[in-house]
Coordinates of C-alpha atoms in Angstrom, one line a residue:
M160 CA -19.3 71.6 134.8
I161 CA -19.4 71.0 138.4
D162 CA -16.1 69.9 139.8
Y163 CA -17.3 67.1 142.1
S164 CA -13.9 67.3 144.0
K165 CA -15.1 70.4 145.5
I166 CA -18.4 69.5 146.6
P167 CA -18.6 68.1 150.1
S168 CA -20.1 64.7 150.6
P169 CA -22.9 64.0 151.2
S170 CA -24.4 66.8 149.3
Y171 CA -27.5 67.5 146.9
V172 CA -25.7 70.0 144.2
L173 CA -27.9 71.9 141.7
D174 CA -26.4 73.3 138.6
E175 CA -27.7 76.8 137.8
A176 CA -26.9 76.7 134.1
R177 CA -28.9 73.4 133.6
L178 CA -31.6 75.1 135.8
R179 CA -31.9 78.3 133.6
N180 CA -31.7 76.1 130.4
N181 CA -35.0 74.2 131.6
L182 CA -36.2 77.7 132.7
E183 CA -35.9 79.2 129.4
L184 CA -37.5 76.3 127.7
I185 CA -40.6 76.3 130.1
K186 CA -40.4 80.2 129.6
R187 CA -40.7 79.5 125.6
V188 CA -43.6 77.1 126.0
K189 CA -45.6 79.8 128.2
E190 CA -45.1 82.6 125.9
S191 CA -45.4 80.6 122.4
A192 CA -48.8 78.7 123.7
G193 CA -50.2 81.8 125.4
V194 CA -50.6 79.6 128.6
E195 CA -49.5 80.3 132.5
I196 CA -47.0 77.6 133.6
I197 CA -46.6 77.8 137.4
L198 CA -44.0 76.0 139.7
A199 CA -45.3 73.1 142.0
F200 CA -43.4 73.3 145.2
K201 CA -44.2 69.5 146.1
A202 CA -41.5 68.8 143.5
F203 CA -38.9 71.4 143.9
A204 CA -39.1 74.0 147.0
L205 CA -35.5 75.1 147.2
W206 CA -36.3 78.8 148.1
K207 CA -32.6 79.7 148.0
V208 CA -33.0 79.9 144.3
F209 CA -36.1 81.2 144.0
P210 CA -34.8 84.6 142.6
I211 CA -33.3 82.6 139.8
I212 CA -36.6 81.1 138.8
R213 CA -38.7 84.2 139.4
E214 CA -36.8 85.6 136.5
Y215 CA -38.7 83.3 134.3
I216 CA -42.1 82.7 135.7
S217 CA -44.3 84.8 138.3
F218 CA -46.3 82.2 140.3
S219 CA -46.7 79.0 142.2
T220 CA -49.0 76.1 143.3
A221 CA -49.0 74.9 146.8
S222 CA -50.5 71.8 148.4
S223 CA -50.7 72.9 152.2
Y224 CA -50.6 75.7 154.3
S225 CA -46.8 75.8 154.3
E226 CA -46.1 75.6 151.1
A227 CA -48.5 78.4 150.6
R228 CA -47.0 80.3 153.1
L229 CA -43.7 79.9 151.4
A230 CA -45.2 81.2 148.3
V231 CA -46.1 84.6 149.6
E232 CA -42.7 84.8 151.7
E233 CA -40.3 83.9 149.5
F234 CA -41.6 83.4 145.9
G235 CA -43.6 86.9 146.2
N236 CA -47.1 86.2 145.3
P237 CA -50.1 84.2 146.9
A238 CA -50.2 80.3 145.4
H239 CA -52.6 78.8 143.6
T240 CA -53.5 76.3 146.2
Y241 CA -54.8 72.7 146.2
S242 CA -55.1 69.9 148.6
P243 CA -57.1 66.7 149.0
A244 CA -58.4 68.1 152.2
Y245 CA -58.4 71.1 154.2
S246 CA -58.9 71.5 157.8
E247 CA -60.5 74.2 160.0
E248 CA -57.5 75.1 161.8
E249 CA -55.4 75.7 158.7
F250 CA -57.9 77.0 156.4
P251 CA -58.4 80.7 157.4
E252 CA -54.4 80.9 157.1
I253 CA -54.6 79.0 153.8
I254 CA -56.8 82.0 152.4
K255 CA -54.5 84.5 153.4
C256 CA -51.9 82.9 151.0
S257 CA -53.8 82.1 148.1
S258 CA -54.9 83.5 145.0
H259 CA -56.5 80.2 144.0
I260 CA -58.2 77.6 145.8
T261 CA -59.0 74.6 144.3
F262 CA -61.2 72.2 146.2
N263 CA -61.2 68.3 146.0
S264 CA -64.6 67.5 146.3
L265 CA -68.1 69.2 146.6
S266 CA -68.3 68.7 150.4
Q267 CA -65.5 70.5 150.9
F268 CA -66.4 73.3 149.0
E269 CA -69.4 73.6 150.3
R270 CA -67.9 73.6 154.0
F271 CA -65.0 76.4 153.3
Y272 CA -66.6 78.8 150.6
P273 CA -68.2 80.6 152.9
Q274 CA -65.1 82.0 154.6
V275 CA -63.8 82.6 150.9
K276 CA -66.6 85.0 150.2
K277 CA -65.8 87.1 153.4
F278 CA -62.4 87.3 152.7
E279 CA -62.4 91.1 151.9
E280 CA -58.5 91.6 151.3
R281 CA -58.3 90.3 147.7
K282 CA -60.6 88.4 145.4
I283 CA -59.9 84.8 145.5
S284 CA -61.1 82.5 142.4
C285 CA -62.3 79.0 143.5
G286 CA -62.2 75.9 141.6
L287 CA -62.8 72.2 141.6
R288 CA -60.7 69.1 141.1
I289 CA -62.4 66.8 138.5
N290 CA -61.2 63.3 137.5
P291 CA -61.7 62.2 134.1
E292 CA -61.2 58.6 135.3
F293 CA -58.6 58.0 132.5
S294 CA -54.6 58.5 132.6
D295 CA -51.5 56.4 130.8
V296 CA -49.6 56.3 134.1
E297 CA -48.6 52.7 134.7
T298 CA -47.6 52.5 138.2
D299 CA -50.8 52.7 140.5
L300 CA -48.9 54.8 143.3
Y301 CA -48.5 57.5 140.8
N302 CA -51.8 57.2 139.0
P303 CA -54.6 59.9 140.3
C304 CA -57.2 58.6 138.2
A305 CA -56.8 54.8 139.5
P306 CA -60.2 53.1 140.1
G307 CA -61.4 54.4 143.6
S308 CA -59.3 57.4 143.8
R309 CA -59.9 59.7 146.4
L310 CA -58.5 62.6 144.2
G311 CA -61.2 64.7 142.2
V312 CA -64.7 65.0 141.4
V313 CA -66.1 62.3 138.7
A314 CA -68.5 63.4 136.3
D315 CA -71.6 61.5 137.4
L316 CA -71.2 63.5 141.0
L317 CA -72.2 67.1 138.9
G318 CA -75.4 68.1 137.7
D319 CA -75.8 70.2 134.5
K320 CA -74.5 73.4 136.4
L321 CA -71.5 74.0 138.6
P322 CA -71.9 75.3 142.1
E323 CA -72.0 79.1 142.5
G324 CA -68.5 80.4 143.2
I325 CA -66.5 77.8 141.1
E326 CA -64.5 79.6 138.4
G327 CA -62.1 77.0 137.4
L328 CA -61.4 73.4 136.9
H329 CA -58.5 71.6 137.6
F330 CA -57.2 68.1 136.7
H331 CA -54.1 66.1 137.2
T332 CA -53.6 62.8 135.6
L333 CA -50.0 62.3 134.3
C334 CA -46.6 61.7 135.9
E335 CA -43.2 62.4 133.9
S336 CA -45.7 62.1 130.9
T337 CA -45.4 63.4 127.0
S338 CA -47.7 65.8 125.2
F339 CA -49.2 62.7 123.5
D340 CA -50.5 61.6 127.1
L341 CA -51.7 65.0 127.6
E342 CA -53.5 65.0 124.0
R343 CA -55.6 61.8 125.0
T344 CA -56.4 63.0 128.2
L345 CA -57.9 66.2 126.8
V346 CA -60.2 64.3 124.8
K347 CA -61.9 62.4 128.0
V348 CA -61.7 65.8 129.7
E349 CA -63.7 67.7 127.1
E350 CA -65.8 64.7 126.6
L351 CA -66.9 64.7 130.3
F352 CA -66.3 67.9 131.5
G353 CA -66.8 70.3 128.4
R354 CA -70.4 70.9 129.0
Y355 CA -69.1 73.3 132.1
F356 CA -66.2 75.3 130.1
S357 CA -68.8 77.9 129.3
Q358 CA -69.3 78.3 133.0
I359 CA -65.8 78.8 134.4
K360 CA -63.0 81.2 133.5
W361 CA -59.9 79.1 134.0
I362 CA -59.0 75.4 133.6
N363 CA -55.7 73.9 135.2
F364 CA -54.0 71.0 133.4
G365 CA -52.6 70.0 136.7
G366 CA -48.5 68.6 136.6
G367 CA -46.6 65.6 135.1
H368 CA -45.8 67.6 132.2
L369 CA -42.1 67.0 131.4
M370 CA -41.4 69.0 128.9
T371 CA -37.6 69.3 129.6
R372 CA -37.2 65.6 129.0
E373 CA -34.7 65.3 126.0
D374 CA -37.0 63.1 124.1
Y375 CA -40.2 65.6 124.8
D376 CA -42.0 66.7 121.7
V377 CA -42.1 70.6 122.5
E378 CA -43.6 71.6 119.2
H379 CA -46.4 69.3 119.6
L380 CA -47.3 70.4 123.1
I381 CA -47.4 74.1 121.9
S382 CA -49.9 73.1 119.2
I383 CA -52.1 71.2 121.2
L384 CA -52.2 74.1 123.7
K385 CA -53.1 76.5 121.0
Q386 CA -55.5 74.4 119.4
F387 CA -57.3 74.1 123.2
R388 CA -57.3 77.9 123.5
S389 CA -58.7 78.4 119.7
R390 CA -61.6 76.3 121.0
Y391 CA -62.3 77.8 124.4
P392 CA -60.5 81.6 124.0
W393 CA -62.1 82.7 127.1
L394 CA -60.4 80.1 129.4
E395 CA -57.2 80.8 131.0
V396 CA -55.2 77.5 130.8
I397 CA -52.9 77.0 133.8
M398 CA -50.0 74.5 133.8
E399 CA -47.9 73.3 136.9
P400 CA -45.3 70.9 136.1
G401 CA -42.8 69.7 139.0
S402 CA -40.1 67.9 137.8
A403 CA -40.1 69.6 134.6
F404 CA -38.2 72.5 136.4
A405 CA -35.7 70.6 138.2
W406 CA -35.1 67.9 135.6
R407 CA -31.7 66.4 135.1
T408 CA -30.3 69.8 137.0
G409 CA -28.1 68.2 139.7
E410 CA -26.7 65.3 141.7
L411 CA -26.4 63.5 144.8
V412 CA -22.7 63.3 145.7
S413 CA -21.9 60.6 148.7
T414 CA -19.2 58.4 149.4
V415 CA -18.6 55.0 150.1
V416 CA -18.0 54.2 153.7
D417 CA -17.8 50.3 153.6
I418 CA -18.2 47.3 151.4
V419 CA -19.7 44.2 152.5
E420 CA -20.1 40.9 150.8
N421 CA -22.9 38.0 151.5
K422 CA -23.7 35.1 149.3
G423 CA -21.4 36.8 146.7
I424 CA -23.1 40.1 146.6
R425 CA -21.2 43.0 147.3
T426 CA -22.7 46.1 148.9
A427 CA -21.2 49.5 148.9
I428 CA -22.6 51.1 151.9
L429 CA -22.7 54.8 151.8
N430 CA -23.3 58.0 153.8
V431 CA -26.5 58.5 152.4
S432 CA -30.2 56.6 152.7
F433 CA -32.4 55.5 149.7
A434 CA -35.2 55.5 152.4
C435 CA -34.2 58.9 153.7
H436 CA -32.8 60.8 150.5
M437 CA -33.9 58.9 147.6
P438 CA -37.4 57.5 148.7
D439 CA -38.5 57.2 145.1
C440 CA -35.9 54.8 144.3
L441 CA -37.9 52.3 146.7
E442 CA -41.5 53.6 145.8
M443 CA -41.8 53.5 142.0
P444 CA -39.3 51.8 142.2
Y445 CA -36.7 54.2 140.0
K446 CA -33.2 53.4 139.2
P447 CA -31.1 56.4 139.1
D448 CA -27.7 56.5 137.0
I449 CA -24.4 56.4 138.5
I450 CA -21.5 58.6 136.9
G451 CA -18.4 56.2 136.3
T452 CA -20.8 53.2 135.9
V453 CA -20.6 50.7 132.8
E454 CA -22.4 48.1 131.3
N455 CA -21.6 44.8 132.0
G456 CA -19.0 45.8 133.8
K457 CA -16.1 43.0 135.8
Y458 CA -17.3 44.4 139.0
S459 CA -20.8 44.8 140.4
Y460 CA -22.3 46.5 143.3
R461 CA -25.5 47.2 145.1
M462 CA -25.8 50.3 147.0
G463 CA -26.7 50.4 150.6
G464 CA -28.1 53.4 152.6
N465 CA -26.5 53.9 156.0
S466 CA -29.9 53.9 157.8
C467 CA -31.1 50.5 160.0
L468 CA -33.9 49.8 157.4
S469 CA -33.3 46.1 155.7
G470 CA -34.6 47.0 152.8
D471 CA -32.2 50.6 152.4
F472 CA -30.6 49.8 149.4
Y473 CA -31.0 49.3 145.9
G474 CA -29.1 47.8 142.9
D475 CA -26.8 46.7 141.1
W476 CA -24.4 48.6 139.2
T477 CA -21.3 47.7 137.5
F478 CA -18.0 49.1 137.3
D479 CA -14.7 48.3 135.2
K480 CA -12.6 48.5 138.7
P481 CA -13.3 47.7 142.2
L482 CA -14.9 50.2 144.5
Q483 CA -12.8 51.7 147.4
V484 CA -13.9 53.1 150.7
G485 CA -13.5 56.7 150.2
D486 CA -14.8 56.8 146.4
K487 CA -17.4 59.3 145.5
I488 CA -20.7 57.8 144.4
I489 CA -22.8 60.3 142.3
F490 CA -26.4 59.9 141.6
K491 CA -27.6 61.7 138.8
D492 CA -30.8 63.5 138.7
M493 CA -31.4 63.7 142.0
I494 CA -32.9 67.3 142.9
H495 CA -36.8 66.7 141.9
Y496 CA -38.7 64.9 144.2
T497 CA -35.7 64.6 146.5
T498 CA -35.0 67.5 148.6
V499 CA -38.7 67.8 149.3
K500 CA -38.8 64.2 150.7
T501 CA -36.1 63.8 153.0
T502 CA -36.5 62.4 156.1
M503 CA -34.4 61.9 159.2
F504 CA -35.2 58.3 160.0
N505 CA -32.5 57.1 162.3
G506 CA -31.2 60.6 162.9
V507 CA -29.6 60.4 159.5
S508 CA -28.7 64.2 158.8
H509 CA -29.8 65.6 155.5
P510 CA -27.2 66.0 152.3
S511 CA -26.3 69.2 152.3
L512 CA -27.8 71.8 149.6
V513 CA -25.1 73.5 147.0
L514 CA -25.5 75.6 144.5
W515 CA -23.1 75.3 141.4
T516 CA -23.3 78.7 139.7
Q517 CA -23.0 79.9 136.5
N518 CA -19.5 81.1 137.4
D519 CA -18.3 77.8 138.3
E520 CA -18.5 78.6 141.8
M521 CA -19.7 76.0 144.8
K522 CA -22.2 78.3 147.2
L523 CA -23.4 76.3 150.2
L524 CA -26.9 76.8 150.8
R525 CA -27.4 75.0 153.8
K526 CA -25.4 72.5 156.1
F527 CA -27.5 70.4 158.5
C528 CA -26.7 69.6 162.0
Y529 CA -27.9 67.8 165.2
E530 CA -30.2 70.6 166.4
D531 CA -31.9 70.3 163.0
Y532 CA -32.8 66.7 163.9
R533 CA -33.6 67.6 167.7
D534 CA -35.9 70.3 166.6
R535 CA -37.9 68.0 164.1
M536 CA -38.6 65.5 167.3
A537 CA -39.5 68.4 169.7

């Protein structure tokens, strides 16, 4: 168990034991269902712990040149790369860093596939992202299949035969979703795109499979994956969850630096920022749990960030005793989709990156400083 008194504030602290528990489950699904599960850097790219992850899985997925390069240099294998749009300047470098390249549109495929064909270092498998126009995701910001979505090719735009050179199909419809959401999606995918399955070698089910959540029905997931593979035994099935790898593996440790009151509303101002360090709280919105809060407590506080954005606050949380300057505020489940999204708006520094090892030791992975901000502005 993490000893938070030893953790510098502010810090993101990753618990190795909890990370390994998630990885064990993901590996079990992979082996039981006979599918390939790969790490999505867009949710978690803390490369100093990649050696731990590589004990359980071998491949990763990238959404940009930088992520693809990280896959080669730090994860040890070329990436499964997908981007809504590739540029002429970066695509030659993306080729060098990829084993699979998925295109978001037919026009992007036609524009860049000739470069893939000429690449002689290794065979690169090309895919096309499809849009089944169905998703159970309720928040439009995270719904890849919302009406008018720019993501993926709808069935109406495809003829009877896929373009020569397309070896796989990729869809992404989920966001922290269940196996039953995936099951409903597969019905639509097979209905609209099943006629192309005989023309391809692999199919990527995308991300959003939150298989490490406590109430997730893992056995149901394994069952539907096995059923799909029995219907299409020639297809390699790939999944690329993001949140599932780092789900509930660590916290954001912060400190109360001031307490202000206005019109009866008390705000604890912290040495972290929602805008800079917890953007999903404002965007989704998402309210994280805080260690030490109680339901219907006597003392209620908003939590305020330390940027000058007026909306850099969230709340309310209640406590059984008043907060004091210097108290630690520990936000739970703050590893996935946080460290990859941090900004230095206002010059607010990133929290440090800390690993709490299986041996109950603190390992400081990175501390940020003025030079990090300055170099970003160059």
